[in-house]
Amino acid sequence: MKTIQLKKGIDLYFIKDEKFKTYMASVIFYRPLTRKGASLGSLLSSALKMGNAVCRTNRELNIELEKLYGASLYCSSGKRGEEHNIRVAVEGVCDEFLPSPAFARSLELLFAAAFKGGVDGGFDLDMVEREKTNLIDNIRNQISDKRYYAMMRLEEIMFGGEGCGVNSLGYEEDVEKITAEELYGYYQDILTTSGISIIFTGNFDEAAAEKAARAAVESLPQREASHTLASIKDEVGEVKRVTDHMDVTQGKLAIGMRTGIKPTDESVWAQSVFSAIYGGGPSSKLFNNVRERLSLCYYASSWANDLVGVLNISSGIEFKNFDPAYKEIMAQLQAMKDGSFTDEEMDIAKKEICNSYRSRVDGVESLEYFYTAQILLGRDLTIEKVINKIESVTREQITAVANRVKLDTVYFLTGKEEA
Amino acid sequence: MQFTKKYDGLLKDCIYEGEHKSGLKVIILQKNTAKKYATFSTCYGSINTEFVVPGETEVTKVIDGVAHFLEHKVFEQPDGTNAFALFKGANVNAFTSFGVTNYLFSCTDYFYENFRQLLSYVQTPYFTEENVEKEKGIIAQEVRMYDDDPDQVCFYNCLRGLYKNHPVRTEIAGSVEEVMKTTPELLYKCYNTFYHPSNMAVICVGDIDPEKIGDAVDELITKDKPEGEIQQVFPSEPDEIVNHESEAYFEIAMPSFTLGFKDVETGGDMLKRDIVSSALLRVLVGGSSPLYERLYKQGLINRNFGGYYEYEKSFAFAEIGGESNDPKAVANAVHEEIARVKREGIDPEAWQQAMNVLYGRYIRLMGGDVENIGNEYMFSFHRGVDLSTYPDVWKTVTIEDGMERLNSLFVPERSSLSIVYPKK
């Protein structure tokens, strides 16, 4: 990865590999995550697709993208730990594979959407009201995917809606109050105070990319910007146990545990291996016991959220099977704490993780995601270095991680009639 | 076994194709990637519930969901272990669609070792009363998971509105009731019929040596060509649909809908029909269409609105769907727009843009993730379509083809609207 500081607080990154037939160019605005900012950021990411200085309407923008052989423009608002990221990105085919060139124009569209959003110095009132309605619909409709909903509820209960527990989609009552003027003010604030990363990934012309990026930020002021790392809690109080009732046919079990391990701690690598052995894939303890041995579910898995020091577990089960499933999940955790896993299980888990890291070099999005995580954490790791770290994890380190795991929250989404 | 080598001048990649003495087709798409992907698939999916076993004359009819049940059980090894455990550093999986069952893995290292495991385990069925019984609980939970998925239910209700007899109207995994009736004998019967190499294909994508693949196939596939051919049988399906509207209720916050159009033209030049239909759907309901802009401004649709075309040899349909607080108003507007374009003709600029998008999509697919490439290639192969001919076929498509398709596919009498509403 090559880094060029365009201005204080505005950096340009190149992750170039000529083997790609495509490129991705992203503008990421970063700032600390707040509850209010989540709603504003979500609404802003919708508004940025609805018109700017170059394409005045969403339809104009879509027509321009189609002319570029279906280049995609993405606008999103999300979180990484306690950092809020508003991302505008364009993805397209390299000029050498197209009947007529598209790269230069796609960058114009990207930078217009990111830096010149709104029409005639503001956001249209009707547009903002419509996007508010759409956003509120989306917030309410998080209930439609029950597995996702259970994880969302788990996070809500575990973090109490604070810090990294803020729902990055936003909150209905906050969205309702936002005015077009306030939203435009928030956008101007982001443009002038948030940190900005501009990242090119894949196969692209570096000189053309740098020139376009420089021109795009020319009128923006320099700024003080730093990345936000989540505070990691080691302590847990009394275990929180919540059950919701809904008219569903399958129960969803979601469990949250704290490891207290910071993403910059060396034990974060052992945490990855631990989670892979415990509930990572079809070779894991949860798959082979909760699913294969006891036939309790179709899926039972765990994954570590390194940025916040949390281990999540998720499974879909019959309502009546809560007790046996929960008991088995805990029994397998105890086995990990006792160090009762084989060298083979450890070896399989490491190979799985390394394979997944090595595979990242094939995708523009996965490459960008890997490197932006390194930028966030302020470290200079390559995929090969990460693989070395995973490979050198020892049995003792894994057991040590297992023994740091503390149960925090147990959430169960069950049927209406269930006790 | 021998391969013929083709150079794809557009993508600047090589394709190797060969046929093993057993009748197994082997295709290798060479790509400059770190990840390598292999699939071992059979032309047998959820819709193949009626067939004639080679050498027999009578039609065999089986319950729904057997192809999917088999997909689970093929992993079971005679020593009681799971085939997952045979692989090193790989993502191992399998899936069943309407028309195929696919066993797959991807990895960056140990590819050839893993490839041998793939060929071996898929050819080692081991079904007992006990291990079939054990799987029922797992599959029942999988079915229940889909039962709670409003989008799935909306989709299948639409298909049940379009198809009277064709098994595409049934969920791929079947119902819990049928899953419970599955027996080892039934699994063996379907396995022995459809898992013959002559009904299967090996498709690999990545930085792969064709010779090593050929050697592994020669060594591990020992069957010869079969005596007779498998005959797939489908119940006769009328052009007419079953119902124009259906409803279901879920714990959701916003209604969602699927408007399906039954395509009565099947088989033949499917790739061309796919390209024409997909371009048409963009012209009618895509993000740059006048209809999209109007409905969006009226607050009748959100960003999830769109359409796609799906086909196998024996069926095809177009679907337009999304979320709306008034799905019926959206469906009416779609019908009106179709009528308008039939009257006024397709806007040539919009057509050209739609065709451009399809071209760009193809390059993005073929230059993207090896698993996506392999899966699309594999689906196409079992439909009798060579995906590498896409740019050539694309060139032959005209706006007149679009107009013809508009009249043959988008017929209001052959449409069905499925809606899922929030429970009150």
PDB file of C-alpha atoms in Angstrom, chain B residues 60-315:
ATOM      1  CA  THR B  60     -40.049 -43.313 -11.060  1.00  0.00           C
ATOM      2  CA  LYS B  61     -41.651 -40.579  -8.963  1.00  0.00           C
ATOM      3  CA  VAL B  62     -40.128 -39.536  -5.640  1.00  0.00           C
ATOM      4  CA  ILE B  63     -41.078 -37.131  -2.848  1.00  0.00           C
ATOM      5  CA  ASP B  64     -39.834 -33.516  -2.818  1.00  0.00           C
ATOM      6  CA  GLY B  65     -36.560 -32.568  -1.183  1.00  0.00           C
ATOM      7  CA  VAL B  66     -34.558 -35.732  -1.968  1.00  0.00           C
ATOM      8  CA  ALA B  67     -31.861 -33.911  -3.995  1.00  0.00           C
ATOM      9  CA  HIS B  68     -31.285 -31.582  -1.053  1.00  0.00           C
ATOM     10  CA  PHE B  69     -31.314 -34.425   1.500  1.00  0.00           C
ATOM     11  CA  LEU B  70     -28.712 -36.211  -0.630  1.00  0.00           C
ATOM     12  CA  GLU B  71     -26.549 -33.090  -0.670  1.00  0.00           C
ATOM     13  CA  HIS B  72     -26.391 -33.315   3.127  1.00  0.00           C
ATOM     14  CA  LYS B  73     -25.792 -37.053   3.269  1.00  0.00           C
ATOM     15  CA  VAL B  74     -23.098 -37.320   0.598  1.00  0.00           C
ATOM     16  CA  PHE B  75     -20.792 -35.755   3.209  1.00  0.00           C
ATOM     17  CA  GLU B  76     -21.218 -38.799   5.468  1.00  0.00           C
ATOM     18  CA  GLN B  77     -18.289 -41.187   5.086  1.00  0.00           C
ATOM     19  CA  PRO B  78     -18.389 -44.985   5.633  1.00  0.00           C
ATOM     20  CA  ASP B  79     -16.187 -44.657   8.735  1.00  0.00           C
ATOM     21  CA  GLY B  80     -18.759 -42.323  10.295  1.00  0.00           C
ATOM     22  CA  THR B  81     -16.708 -39.173   9.773  1.00  0.00           C
ATOM     23  CA  ASN B  82     -17.754 -36.071   7.898  1.00  0.00           C
ATOM     24  CA  ALA B  83     -16.142 -35.292   4.530  1.00  0.00           C
ATOM     25  CA  PHE B  84     -15.438 -31.762   5.778  1.00  0.00           C
ATOM     26  CA  ALA B  85     -12.620 -33.273   7.818  1.00  0.00           C
ATOM     27  CA  LEU B  86     -10.832 -34.582   4.705  1.00  0.00           C
ATOM     28  CA  PHE B  87      -9.930 -31.108   3.463  1.00  0.00           C
ATOM     29  CA  LYS B  88      -6.985 -28.920   4.380  1.00  0.00           C
ATOM     30  CA  GLY B  89      -7.228 -25.137   4.642  1.00  0.00           C
ATOM     31  CA  ALA B  90     -10.278 -24.971   2.439  1.00  0.00           C
ATOM     32  CA  ASN B  91     -13.769 -23.564   2.391  1.00  0.00           C
ATOM     33  CA  VAL B  92     -15.867 -26.649   1.792  1.00  0.00           C
ATOM     34  CA  ASN B  93     -19.559 -26.593   1.015  1.00  0.00           C
ATOM     35  CA  ALA B  94     -22.395 -27.801  -1.190  1.00  0.00           C
ATOM     36  CA  PHE B  95     -25.709 -26.457  -2.405  1.00  0.00           C
ATOM     37  CA  THR B  96     -28.812 -27.611  -4.207  1.00  0.00           C
ATOM     38  CA  SER B  97     -30.724 -25.479  -6.694  1.00  0.00           C
ATOM     39  CA  PHE B  98     -33.719 -26.205  -8.909  1.00  0.00           C
ATOM     40  CA  GLY B  99     -31.516 -27.840 -11.529  1.00  0.00           C
ATOM     41  CA  VAL B 100     -28.198 -28.867  -9.956  1.00  0.00           C
ATOM     42  CA  THR B 101     -26.466 -30.170  -6.875  1.00  0.00           C
ATOM     43  CA  ASN B 102     -22.970 -28.783  -6.477  1.00  0.00           C
ATOM     44  CA  TYR B 103     -20.096 -29.928  -4.213  1.00  0.00           C
ATOM     45  CA  LEU B 104     -17.366 -27.370  -3.921  1.00  0.00           C
ATOM     46  CA  PHE B 105     -14.315 -26.086  -2.166  1.00  0.00           C
ATOM     47  CA  SER B 106     -11.952 -23.151  -2.498  1.00  0.00           C
ATOM     48  CA  CYS B 107      -8.449 -22.706  -1.134  1.00  0.00           C
ATOM     49  CA  THR B 108      -5.117 -21.033  -1.756  1.00  0.00           C
ATOM     50  CA  ASP B 109      -2.887 -23.975  -0.767  1.00  0.00           C
ATOM     51  CA  TYR B 110      -3.220 -27.790  -0.955  1.00  0.00           C
ATOM     52  CA  PHE B 111      -5.513 -27.448  -3.983  1.00  0.00           C
ATOM     53  CA  TYR B 112      -4.641 -30.720  -5.752  1.00  0.00           C
ATOM     54  CA  GLU B 113      -4.791 -32.760  -2.536  1.00  0.00           C
ATOM     55  CA  ASN B 114      -8.175 -31.251  -1.778  1.00  0.00           C
ATOM     56  CA  PHE B 115      -9.358 -31.832  -5.333  1.00  0.00           C
ATOM     57  CA  ARG B 116      -8.711 -35.570  -4.969  1.00  0.00           C
ATOM     58  CA  GLN B 117     -10.726 -35.586  -1.754  1.00  0.00           C
ATOM     59  CA  LEU B 118     -13.612 -33.875  -3.549  1.00  0.00           C
ATOM     60  CA  LEU B 119     -13.687 -36.492  -6.318  1.00  0.00           C
ATOM     61  CA  SER B 120     -13.463 -39.330  -3.795  1.00  0.00           C
ATOM     62  CA  TYR B 121     -16.022 -38.359  -1.210  1.00  0.00           C
ATOM     63  CA  VAL B 122     -18.767 -37.443  -3.677  1.00  0.00           C
ATOM     64  CA  GLN B 123     -18.347 -40.931  -5.156  1.00  0.00           C
ATOM     65  CA  THR B 124     -18.607 -42.648  -1.769  1.00  0.00           C
ATOM     66  CA  PRO B 125     -22.247 -42.757  -0.710  1.00  0.00           C
ATOM     67  CA  TYR B 126     -22.951 -44.235   2.694  1.00  0.00           C
ATOM     68  CA  PHE B 127     -26.560 -44.040   3.836  1.00  0.00           C
ATOM     69  CA  THR B 128     -27.872 -46.001   6.806  1.00  0.00           C
ATOM     70  CA  GLU B 129     -31.143 -45.929   8.757  1.00  0.00           C
ATOM     71  CA  GLU B 130     -29.255 -44.343  11.620  1.00  0.00           C
ATOM     72  CA  ASN B 131     -27.374 -41.622   9.769  1.00  0.00           C
ATOM     73  CA  VAL B 132     -30.435 -40.680   7.684  1.00  0.00           C
ATOM     74  CA  GLU B 133     -32.505 -40.448  10.873  1.00  0.00           C
ATOM     75  CA  LYS B 134     -29.931 -38.171  12.492  1.00  0.00           C
ATOM     76  CA  GLU B 135     -29.959 -35.781   9.526  1.00  0.00           C
ATOM     77  CA  LYS B 136     -33.730 -35.260   9.681  1.00  0.00           C
ATOM     78  CA  GLY B 137     -33.478 -33.015  12.752  1.00  0.00           C
ATOM     79  CA  ILE B 138     -30.829 -30.853  11.084  1.00  0.00           C
ATOM     80  CA  ILE B 139     -32.719 -30.472   7.806  1.00  0.00           C
ATOM     81  CA  ALA B 140     -35.978 -29.798   9.648  1.00  0.00           C
ATOM     82  CA  GLN B 141     -34.274 -26.821  11.308  1.00  0.00           C
ATOM     83  CA  GLU B 142     -33.024 -25.642   7.927  1.00  0.00           C
ATOM     84  CA  VAL B 143     -36.570 -25.807   6.530  1.00  0.00           C
ATOM     85  CA  ARG B 144     -37.937 -23.940   9.558  1.00  0.00           C
ATOM     86  CA  MET B 145     -35.324 -21.238   9.047  1.00  0.00           C
ATOM     87  CA  TYR B 146     -36.645 -20.712   5.509  1.00  0.00           C
ATOM     88  CA  ASP B 147     -40.250 -20.799   6.791  1.00  0.00           C
ATOM     89  CA  ASP B 148     -39.447 -17.699   8.847  1.00  0.00           C
ATOM     90  CA  ASP B 149     -37.912 -15.891   5.868  1.00  0.00           C
ATOM     91  CA  PRO B 150     -40.571 -13.608   4.344  1.00  0.00           C
ATOM     92  CA  ASP B 151     -38.646 -13.169   1.079  1.00  0.00           C
ATOM     93  CA  GLN B 152     -38.453 -16.920   0.515  1.00  0.00           C
ATOM     94  CA  VAL B 153     -42.135 -17.389   1.194  1.00  0.00           C
ATOM     95  CA  CYS B 154     -43.012 -14.455  -1.071  1.00  0.00           C
ATOM     96  CA  PHE B 155     -40.906 -15.955  -3.875  1.00  0.00           C
ATOM     97  CA  TYR B 156     -42.376 -19.465  -3.643  1.00  0.00           C
ATOM     98  CA  ASN B 157     -45.932 -18.174  -3.338  1.00  0.00           C
ATOM     99  CA  CYS B 158     -45.327 -16.346  -6.601  1.00  0.00           C
ATOM    100  CA  LEU B 159     -44.024 -19.529  -8.257  1.00  0.00           C
ATOM    101  CA  ARG B 160     -47.037 -21.441  -6.974  1.00  0.00           C
ATOM    102  CA  GLY B 161     -49.161 -18.737  -8.577  1.00  0.00           C
ATOM    103  CA  LEU B 162     -47.376 -19.219 -11.899  1.00  0.00           C
ATOM    104  CA  TYR B 163     -46.965 -23.011 -12.074  1.00  0.00           C
ATOM    105  CA  LYS B 164     -49.699 -25.579 -11.782  1.00  0.00           C
ATOM    106  CA  ASN B 165     -47.661 -28.780 -12.061  1.00  0.00           C
ATOM    107  CA  HIS B 166     -43.969 -28.052 -12.600  1.00  0.00           C
ATOM    108  CA  PRO B 167     -41.948 -28.927  -9.462  1.00  0.00           C
ATOM    109  CA  VAL B 168     -40.304 -25.476  -9.494  1.00  0.00           C
ATOM    110  CA  ARG B 169     -43.372 -24.542  -7.429  1.00  0.00           C
ATOM    111  CA  THR B 170     -41.980 -26.490  -4.461  1.00  0.00           C
ATOM    112  CA  GLU B 171     -39.293 -25.390  -1.994  1.00  0.00           C
ATOM    113  CA  ILE B 172     -35.877 -26.882  -2.755  1.00  0.00           C
ATOM    114  CA  ALA B 173     -35.556 -28.556   0.666  1.00  0.00           C
ATOM    115  CA  GLY B 174     -39.166 -29.810   0.612  1.00  0.00           C
ATOM    116  CA  SER B 175     -41.424 -29.702   3.648  1.00  0.00           C
ATOM    117  CA  VAL B 176     -40.625 -31.015   7.122  1.00  0.00           C
ATOM    118  CA  GLU B 177     -43.259 -33.704   6.567  1.00  0.00           C
ATOM    119  CA  GLU B 178     -41.520 -35.015   3.443  1.00  0.00           C
ATOM    120  CA  VAL B 179     -38.070 -34.705   4.954  1.00  0.00           C
ATOM    121  CA  MET B 180     -39.278 -37.063   7.691  1.00  0.00           C
ATOM    122  CA  LYS B 181     -40.312 -39.672   5.094  1.00  0.00           C
ATOM    123  CA  THR B 182     -36.857 -39.896   3.489  1.00  0.00           C
ATOM    124  CA  THR B 183     -35.234 -43.355   3.576  1.00  0.00           C
ATOM    125  CA  PRO B 184     -31.765 -44.727   2.717  1.00  0.00           C
ATOM    126  CA  GLU B 185     -33.295 -46.732  -0.180  1.00  0.00           C
ATOM    127  CA  LEU B 186     -34.736 -43.591  -1.705  1.00  0.00           C
ATOM    128  CA  LEU B 187     -31.414 -41.783  -1.379  1.00  0.00           C
ATOM    129  CA  TYR B 188     -29.543 -44.676  -3.026  1.00  0.00           C
ATOM    130  CA  LYS B 189     -32.041 -44.853  -5.857  1.00  0.00           C
ATOM    131  CA  CYS B 190     -31.602 -41.162  -6.716  1.00  0.00           C
ATOM    132  CA  TYR B 191     -27.874 -41.251  -6.086  1.00  0.00           C
ATOM    133  CA  ASN B 192     -27.338 -44.218  -8.390  1.00  0.00           C
ATOM    134  CA  THR B 193     -29.393 -42.588 -11.112  1.00  0.00           C
ATOM    135  CA  PHE B 194     -28.051 -39.066 -11.108  1.00  0.00           C
ATOM    136  CA  TYR B 195     -24.522 -39.281  -9.694  1.00  0.00           C
ATOM    137  CA  HIS B 196     -23.061 -41.111 -12.651  1.00  0.00           C
ATOM    138  CA  PRO B 197     -20.055 -39.145 -14.035  1.00  0.00           C
ATOM    139  CA  SER B 198     -21.782 -38.855 -17.421  1.00  0.00           C
ATOM    140  CA  ASN B 199     -24.414 -36.670 -15.714  1.00  0.00           C
ATOM    141  CA  MET B 200     -21.795 -34.613 -13.898  1.00  0.00           C
ATOM    142  CA  ALA B 201     -19.181 -31.938 -14.473  1.00  0.00           C
ATOM    143  CA  VAL B 202     -15.931 -30.804 -12.892  1.00  0.00           C
ATOM    144  CA  ILE B 203     -15.407 -27.073 -13.258  1.00  0.00           C
ATOM    145  CA  CYS B 204     -12.316 -25.414 -11.782  1.00  0.00           C
ATOM    146  CA  VAL B 205     -11.345 -21.741 -11.717  1.00  0.00           C
ATOM    147  CA  GLY B 206      -8.001 -20.185 -10.817  1.00  0.00           C
ATOM    148  CA  ASP B 207      -4.291 -20.639 -11.350  1.00  0.00           C
ATOM    149  CA  ILE B 208      -4.659 -24.370 -12.025  1.00  0.00           C
ATOM    150  CA  ASP B 209      -2.651 -26.924 -13.999  1.00  0.00           C
ATOM    151  CA  PRO B 210      -5.026 -28.853 -16.325  1.00  0.00           C
ATOM    152  CA  GLU B 211      -2.682 -31.830 -16.477  1.00  0.00           C
ATOM    153  CA  LYS B 212      -2.874 -32.405 -12.730  1.00  0.00           C
ATOM    154  CA  ILE B 213      -6.665 -32.194 -12.853  1.00  0.00           C
ATOM    155  CA  GLY B 214      -6.749 -34.658 -15.771  1.00  0.00           C
ATOM    156  CA  ASP B 215      -4.483 -37.111 -13.922  1.00  0.00           C
ATOM    157  CA  ALA B 216      -6.644 -37.012 -10.791  1.00  0.00           C
ATOM    158  CA  VAL B 217      -9.809 -37.564 -12.831  1.00  0.00           C
ATOM    159  CA  ASP B 218      -8.222 -40.480 -14.733  1.00  0.00           C
ATOM    160  CA  GLU B 219      -7.177 -42.113 -11.503  1.00  0.00           C
ATOM    161  CA  LEU B 220     -10.243 -41.505  -9.357  1.00  0.00           C
ATOM    162  CA  ILE B 221     -13.130 -41.774 -11.806  1.00  0.00           C
ATOM    163  CA  THR B 222     -13.251 -45.445 -12.694  1.00  0.00           C
ATOM    164  CA  LYS B 223     -16.718 -45.820 -14.144  1.00  0.00           C
ATOM    165  CA  ASP B 224     -17.348 -46.232 -17.882  1.00  0.00           C
ATOM    166  CA  LYS B 225     -20.078 -44.659 -19.943  1.00  0.00           C
ATOM    167  CA  PRO B 226     -23.508 -45.869 -18.807  1.00  0.00           C
ATOM    168  CA  GLU B 227     -25.628 -48.305 -20.810  1.00  0.00           C
ATOM    169  CA  GLY B 228     -28.684 -46.113 -21.171  1.00  0.00           C
ATOM    170  CA  GLU B 229     -29.517 -42.479 -20.675  1.00  0.00           C
ATOM    171  CA  ILE B 230     -31.249 -40.900 -17.717  1.00  0.00           C
ATOM    172  CA  GLN B 231     -34.556 -39.474 -18.783  1.00  0.00           C
ATOM    173  CA  GLN B 232     -35.792 -36.457 -16.842  1.00  0.00           C
ATOM    174  CA  VAL B 233     -39.574 -36.297 -16.841  1.00  0.00           C
ATOM    175  CA  PHE B 234     -41.683 -33.210 -16.180  1.00  0.00           C
ATOM    176  CA  PRO B 235     -45.428 -33.065 -15.788  1.00  0.00           C
ATOM    177  CA  SER B 236     -47.095 -31.175 -18.613  1.00  0.00           C
ATOM    178  CA  GLU B 237     -47.460 -27.527 -17.705  1.00  0.00           C
ATOM    179  CA  PRO B 238     -50.157 -25.346 -19.243  1.00  0.00           C
ATOM    180  CA  ASP B 239     -49.382 -21.819 -20.473  1.00  0.00           C
ATOM    181  CA  GLU B 240     -52.029 -20.545 -18.073  1.00  0.00           C
ATOM    182  CA  ILE B 241     -51.146 -19.597 -14.537  1.00  0.00           C
ATOM    183  CA  VAL B 242     -52.763 -20.702 -11.280  1.00  0.00           C
ATOM    184  CA  ASN B 243     -53.674 -17.398  -9.617  1.00  0.00           C
ATOM    185  CA  HIS B 244     -53.045 -13.692 -10.106  1.00  0.00           C
ATOM    186  CA  GLU B 245     -52.602 -12.853  -6.446  1.00  0.00           C
ATOM    187  CA  SER B 246     -51.566 -14.438  -3.188  1.00  0.00           C
ATOM    188  CA  GLU B 247     -50.935 -13.138   0.314  1.00  0.00           C
ATOM    189  CA  ALA B 248     -49.088 -14.188   3.436  1.00  0.00           C
ATOM    190  CA  TYR B 249     -48.547 -12.548   6.817  1.00  0.00           C
ATOM    191  CA  PHE B 250     -45.319 -12.232   8.821  1.00  0.00           C
ATOM    192  CA  GLU B 251     -43.782 -10.414  11.746  1.00  0.00           C
ATOM    193  CA  ILE B 252     -42.292  -7.697   9.545  1.00  0.00           C
ATOM    194  CA  ALA B 253     -42.657  -3.918   9.438  1.00  0.00           C
ATOM    195  CA  MET B 254     -43.201  -3.378   5.720  1.00  0.00           C
ATOM    196  CA  PRO B 255     -44.917  -5.374   2.972  1.00  0.00           C
ATOM    197  CA  SER B 256     -42.774  -6.899   0.261  1.00  0.00           C
ATOM    198  CA  PHE B 257     -43.869  -8.304  -3.062  1.00  0.00           C
ATOM    199  CA  THR B 258     -42.892 -10.368  -6.080  1.00  0.00           C
ATOM    200  CA  LEU B 259     -44.562  -9.921  -9.440  1.00  0.00           C
ATOM    201  CA  GLY B 260     -43.765 -12.934 -11.622  1.00  0.00           C
ATOM    202  CA  PHE B 261     -44.208 -13.413 -15.359  1.00  0.00           C
ATOM    203  CA  LYS B 262     -44.302 -16.973 -16.646  1.00  0.00           C
ATOM    204  CA  ASP B 263     -42.195 -17.467 -19.759  1.00  0.00           C
ATOM    205  CA  VAL B 264     -43.812 -20.013 -22.053  1.00  0.00           C
ATOM    206  CA  GLU B 265     -40.763 -20.139 -24.318  1.00  0.00           C
ATOM    207  CA  THR B 266     -38.241 -22.575 -22.836  1.00  0.00           C
ATOM    208  CA  GLY B 267     -35.196 -24.444 -24.150  1.00  0.00           C
ATOM    209  CA  GLY B 268     -33.658 -23.366 -27.464  1.00  0.00           C
ATOM    210  CA  ASP B 269     -31.348 -20.333 -27.454  1.00  0.00           C
ATOM    211  CA  MET B 270     -31.549 -19.717 -23.720  1.00  0.00           C
ATOM    212  CA  LEU B 271     -28.504 -17.476 -23.431  1.00  0.00           C
ATOM    213  CA  LYS B 272     -29.850 -15.020 -25.961  1.00  0.00           C
ATOM    214  CA  ARG B 273     -33.260 -15.074 -24.295  1.00  0.00           C
ATOM    215  CA  ASP B 274     -31.584 -14.394 -20.948  1.00  0.00           C
ATOM    216  CA  ILE B 275     -29.677 -11.386 -22.316  1.00  0.00           C
ATOM    217  CA  VAL B 276     -32.739  -9.921 -24.050  1.00  0.00           C
ATOM    218  CA  SER B 277     -34.964 -10.453 -20.998  1.00  0.00           C
ATOM    219  CA  SER B 278     -32.410  -8.979 -18.592  1.00  0.00           C
ATOM    220  CA  ALA B 279     -31.933  -5.898 -20.795  1.00  0.00           C
ATOM    221  CA  LEU B 280     -35.704  -5.473 -21.009  1.00  0.00           C
ATOM    222  CA  LEU B 281     -36.087  -5.653 -17.244  1.00  0.00           C
ATOM    223  CA  ARG B 282     -33.541  -2.850 -16.883  1.00  0.00           C
ATOM    224  CA  VAL B 283     -35.381  -0.736 -19.449  1.00  0.00           C
ATOM    225  CA  LEU B 284     -38.707  -1.312 -17.677  1.00  0.00           C
ATOM    226  CA  VAL B 285     -37.851  -1.153 -13.972  1.00  0.00           C
ATOM    227  CA  GLY B 286     -34.101  -0.370 -13.681  1.00  0.00           C
ATOM    228  CA  GLY B 287     -32.681   2.571 -11.716  1.00  0.00           C
ATOM    229  CA  SER B 288     -32.564   4.780 -14.830  1.00  0.00           C
ATOM    230  CA  SER B 289     -36.115   4.030 -16.004  1.00  0.00           C
ATOM    231  CA  PRO B 290     -38.849   6.672 -15.915  1.00  0.00           C
ATOM    232  CA  LEU B 291     -41.066   4.247 -13.972  1.00  0.00           C
ATOM    233  CA  TYR B 292     -38.468   3.827 -11.232  1.00  0.00           C
ATOM    234  CA  GLU B 293     -38.069   7.579 -10.851  1.00  0.00           C
ATOM    235  CA  ARG B 294     -41.814   8.170 -10.724  1.00  0.00           C
ATOM    236  CA  LEU B 295     -42.592   5.402  -8.203  1.00  0.00           C
ATOM    237  CA  TYR B 296     -39.641   6.411  -6.053  1.00  0.00           C
ATOM    238  CA  LYS B 297     -40.789  10.016  -5.928  1.00  0.00           C
ATOM    239  CA  GLN B 298     -44.304   8.898  -5.061  1.00  0.00           C
ATOM    240  CA  GLY B 299     -42.845   6.971  -2.138  1.00  0.00           C
ATOM    241  CA  LEU B 300     -44.176   3.684  -3.534  1.00  0.00           C
ATOM    242  CA  ILE B 301     -40.820   1.924  -3.835  1.00  0.00           C
ATOM    243  CA  ASN B 302     -37.427   2.073  -2.153  1.00  0.00           C
ATOM    244  CA  ARG B 303     -33.906   1.127  -3.277  1.00  0.00           C
ATOM    245  CA  ASN B 304     -34.723  -2.590  -3.178  1.00  0.00           C
ATOM    246  CA  PHE B 305     -36.906  -2.416  -6.277  1.00  0.00           C
ATOM    247  CA  GLY B 306     -35.712  -4.380  -9.309  1.00  0.00           C
ATOM    248  CA  GLY B 307     -36.159  -7.327 -11.616  1.00  0.00           C
ATOM    249  CA  TYR B 308     -34.365 -10.428 -12.830  1.00  0.00           C
ATOM    250  CA  TYR B 309     -34.811 -13.363 -15.162  1.00  0.00           C
ATOM    251  CA  GLU B 310     -34.322 -16.993 -14.155  1.00  0.00           C
ATOM    252  CA  TYR B 311     -34.331 -20.103 -16.291  1.00  0.00           C
ATOM    253  CA  GLU B 312     -33.594 -23.782 -16.545  1.00  0.00           C
ATOM    254  CA  LYS B 313     -34.197 -25.958 -19.596  1.00  0.00           C
ATOM    255  CA  SER B 314     -37.731 -26.812 -18.480  1.00  0.00           C
ATOM    256  CA  PHE B 315     -38.989 -23.463 -17.119  1.00  0.00           C
TER     257      PHE B 315
END
